[in-house]
């Protein structure tokens, strides 16, 4: 999913588009053949709109800093691990 942007804070239209896009991805990823979804919006720090203007995590309100990239990488690793566990458990339960 798409991370928040500080420029969208207070802009209900643009933030609404982002939220709608993220929800569409959640609803449709299986229908287009994806095995899983990395839902950045559900990452506890980077996904929170309140942190989009935090320069520890975002360079410019959009692009992650190295610390932000590290958080995202850990979240990706966790998410992929869960996707693989779920797929393997489905495979072995057949």
PDB file of C-alpha atoms in Angstrom:
ATOM      1  CA  UNK A   1       0.000   0.000   0.000  1.00  0.00           C
ATOM      2  CA  UNK A   2       0.960   3.651  -0.267  1.00  0.00           C
ATOM      3  CA  UNK A   3       2.536   5.414   2.696  1.00  0.00           C
ATOM      4  CA  UNK A   4       1.118   8.738   3.889  1.00  0.00           C
ATOM      5  CA  UNK A   5       2.545  12.051   2.676  1.00  0.00           C
ATOM      6  CA  UNK A   6       2.837  15.147   4.818  1.00  0.00           C
ATOM      7  CA  UNK A   7       1.479  17.207   1.896  1.00  0.00           C
ATOM      8  CA  UNK A   8      -1.787  15.267   2.201  1.00  0.00           C
ATOM      9  CA  UNK A   9      -2.249  16.219   5.872  1.00  0.00           C
ATOM     10  CA  UNK A  10      -5.210  18.561   5.887  1.00  0.00           C
ATOM     11  CA  UNK A  11      -5.998  17.777   2.239  1.00  0.00           C
ATOM     12  CA  UNK A  12      -8.994  15.498   2.595  1.00  0.00           C
ATOM     13  CA  UNK A  13      -9.281  14.903  -1.159  1.00  0.00           C
ATOM     14  CA  UNK A  14      -5.722  13.666  -1.706  1.00  0.00           C
ATOM     15  CA  UNK A  15      -5.648  11.677   1.530  1.00  0.00           C
ATOM     16  CA  UNK A  16      -8.997  10.183   0.545  1.00  0.00           C
ATOM     17  CA  UNK A  17      -7.534   9.068  -2.785  1.00  0.00           C
ATOM     18  CA  UNK A  18      -4.607   7.434  -0.983  1.00  0.00           C
ATOM     19  CA  UNK A  19      -6.888   5.641   1.467  1.00  0.00           C
ATOM     20  CA  UNK A  20      -9.211   4.491  -1.325  1.00  0.00           C
ATOM     21  CA  UNK A  21      -6.275   3.180  -3.374  1.00  0.00           C
ATOM     22  CA  UNK A  22      -4.934   1.284  -0.371  1.00  0.00           C
ATOM     23  CA  UNK A  23      -8.332  -0.267   0.291  1.00  0.00           C
ATOM     24  CA  UNK A  24      -8.657  -1.280  -3.366  1.00  0.00           C
ATOM     25  CA  UNK A  25      -5.270  -2.992  -3.170  1.00  0.00           C
ATOM     26  CA  UNK A  26      -6.360  -4.861  -0.023  1.00  0.00           C
ATOM     27  CA  UNK A  27      -9.611  -5.939  -1.639  1.00  0.00           C
ATOM     28  CA  UNK A  28      -8.184  -6.971  -5.006  1.00  0.00           C
ATOM     29  CA  UNK A  29      -4.648  -8.321  -4.577  1.00  0.00           C
ATOM     30  CA  UNK A  30      -5.788 -11.954  -4.601  1.00  0.00           C
ATOM     31  CA  UNK A  31      -8.033 -11.373  -7.628  1.00  0.00           C
ATOM     32  CA  UNK A  32      -5.056 -10.266  -9.736  1.00  0.00           C
ATOM     33  CA  UNK A  33      -2.905 -13.245  -8.796  1.00  0.00           C
ATOM     34  CA  UNK A  34      -0.786 -11.798  -5.987  1.00  0.00           C
ATOM     35  CA  UNK A  35       0.210 -14.133  -3.175  1.00  0.00           C
ATOM     36  CA  UNK A  36       0.192 -11.373  -0.596  1.00  0.00           C
ATOM     37  CA  UNK A  37       0.278  -7.667   0.052  1.00  0.00           C
ATOM     38  CA  UNK A  38       2.816  -5.552   1.896  1.00  0.00           C
ATOM     39  CA  UNK A  39       0.451  -3.204   3.708  1.00  0.00           C
ATOM     40  CA  UNK A  40       2.733  -0.306   4.666  1.00  0.00           C
ATOM     41  CA  UNK A  41      -0.229   1.615   6.004  1.00  0.00           C
ATOM     42  CA  UNK A  42      -0.449  -0.976   8.806  1.00  0.00           C
ATOM     43  CA  UNK A  43       3.197  -0.518   9.827  1.00  0.00           C
ATOM     44  CA  UNK A  44       3.011   1.054  13.272  1.00  0.00           C
ATOM     45  CA  UNK A  45       5.263   4.061  12.634  1.00  0.00           C
ATOM     46  CA  UNK A  46       5.689   4.820   8.944  1.00  0.00           C
ATOM     47  CA  UNK A  47       2.060   4.014   8.176  1.00  0.00           C
ATOM     48  CA  UNK A  48       0.687   6.513  10.676  1.00  0.00           C
ATOM     49  CA  UNK A  49      -0.146   9.854   9.041  1.00  0.00           C
ATOM     50  CA  UNK A  50       1.042  11.648  12.179  1.00  0.00           C
ATOM     51  CA  UNK A  51       4.629  10.577  11.407  1.00  0.00           C
ATOM     52  CA  UNK A  52       4.689  11.704   7.746  1.00  0.00           C
ATOM     53  CA  UNK A  53       6.233  15.037   8.733  1.00  0.00           C
ATOM     54  CA  UNK A  54       8.751  13.457  11.134  1.00  0.00           C
ATOM     55  CA  UNK A  55      12.183  14.032   9.598  1.00  0.00           C
ATOM     56  CA  UNK A  56      13.580  11.020  11.444  1.00  0.00           C
ATOM     57  CA  UNK A  57      11.492   8.800   9.154  1.00  0.00           C
ATOM     58  CA  UNK A  58      10.760  10.974   6.090  1.00  0.00           C
ATOM     59  CA  UNK A  59      13.308  13.177   4.268  1.00  0.00           C
ATOM     60  CA  UNK A  60      10.743  15.505   2.763  1.00  0.00           C
ATOM     61  CA  UNK A  61       7.326  14.281   3.882  1.00  0.00           C
ATOM     62  CA  UNK A  62       7.256  11.670   1.107  1.00  0.00           C
ATOM     63  CA  UNK A  63      10.572   9.822   0.788  1.00  0.00           C
ATOM     64  CA  UNK A  64      11.885   7.709   3.683  1.00  0.00           C
ATOM     65  CA  UNK A  65      15.215   8.432   5.345  1.00  0.00           C
ATOM     66  CA  UNK A  66      17.657   5.545   5.900  1.00  0.00           C
ATOM     67  CA  UNK A  67      16.002   5.009   9.302  1.00  0.00           C
ATOM     68  CA  UNK A  68      12.588   4.968   7.630  1.00  0.00           C
ATOM     69  CA  UNK A  69      13.870   2.562   4.998  1.00  0.00           C
ATOM     70  CA  UNK A  70      15.116   0.310   7.781  1.00  0.00           C
ATOM     71  CA  UNK A  71      11.652   0.273   9.361  1.00  0.00           C
ATOM     72  CA  UNK A  72      10.110  -0.490   5.997  1.00  0.00           C
ATOM     73  CA  UNK A  73      12.615  -3.299   5.332  1.00  0.00           C
ATOM     74  CA  UNK A  74      11.859  -4.927   8.682  1.00  0.00           C
ATOM     75  CA  UNK A  75       8.132  -4.660   7.950  1.00  0.00           C
ATOM     76  CA  UNK A  76       8.615  -6.186   4.488  1.00  0.00           C
ATOM     77  CA  UNK A  77      10.624  -9.053   5.966  1.00  0.00           C
ATOM     78  CA  UNK A  78       7.930  -9.683   8.593  1.00  0.00           C
ATOM     79  CA  UNK A  79       5.147  -9.484   5.994  1.00  0.00           C
ATOM     80  CA  UNK A  80       6.840 -11.806   3.504  1.00  0.00           C
ATOM     81  CA  UNK A  81       7.567 -14.289   6.281  1.00  0.00           C
ATOM     82  CA  UNK A  82       3.874 -14.329   7.208  1.00  0.00           C
ATOM     83  CA  UNK A  83       2.806 -14.662   3.575  1.00  0.00           C
ATOM     84  CA  UNK A  84       5.142 -17.629   3.106  1.00  0.00           C
ATOM     85  CA  UNK A  85       4.017 -19.280   6.358  1.00  0.00           C
ATOM     86  CA  UNK A  86       0.379 -18.941   5.351  1.00  0.00           C
ATOM     87  CA  UNK A  87       0.996 -20.316   1.855  1.00  0.00           C
ATOM     88  CA  UNK A  88       3.063 -23.221   3.185  1.00  0.00           C
ATOM     89  CA  UNK A  89       0.448 -24.108   5.798  1.00  0.00           C
ATOM     90  CA  UNK A  90      -2.240 -24.089   3.095  1.00  0.00           C
ATOM     91  CA  UNK A  91      -0.035 -26.282   0.874  1.00  0.00           C
ATOM     92  CA  UNK A  92       0.690 -28.822   3.610  1.00  0.00           C
ATOM     93  CA  UNK A  93      -2.909 -28.986   4.800  1.00  0.00           C
ATOM     94  CA  UNK A  94      -4.099 -30.312   1.420  1.00  0.00           C
TER      95      UNK A  94
END
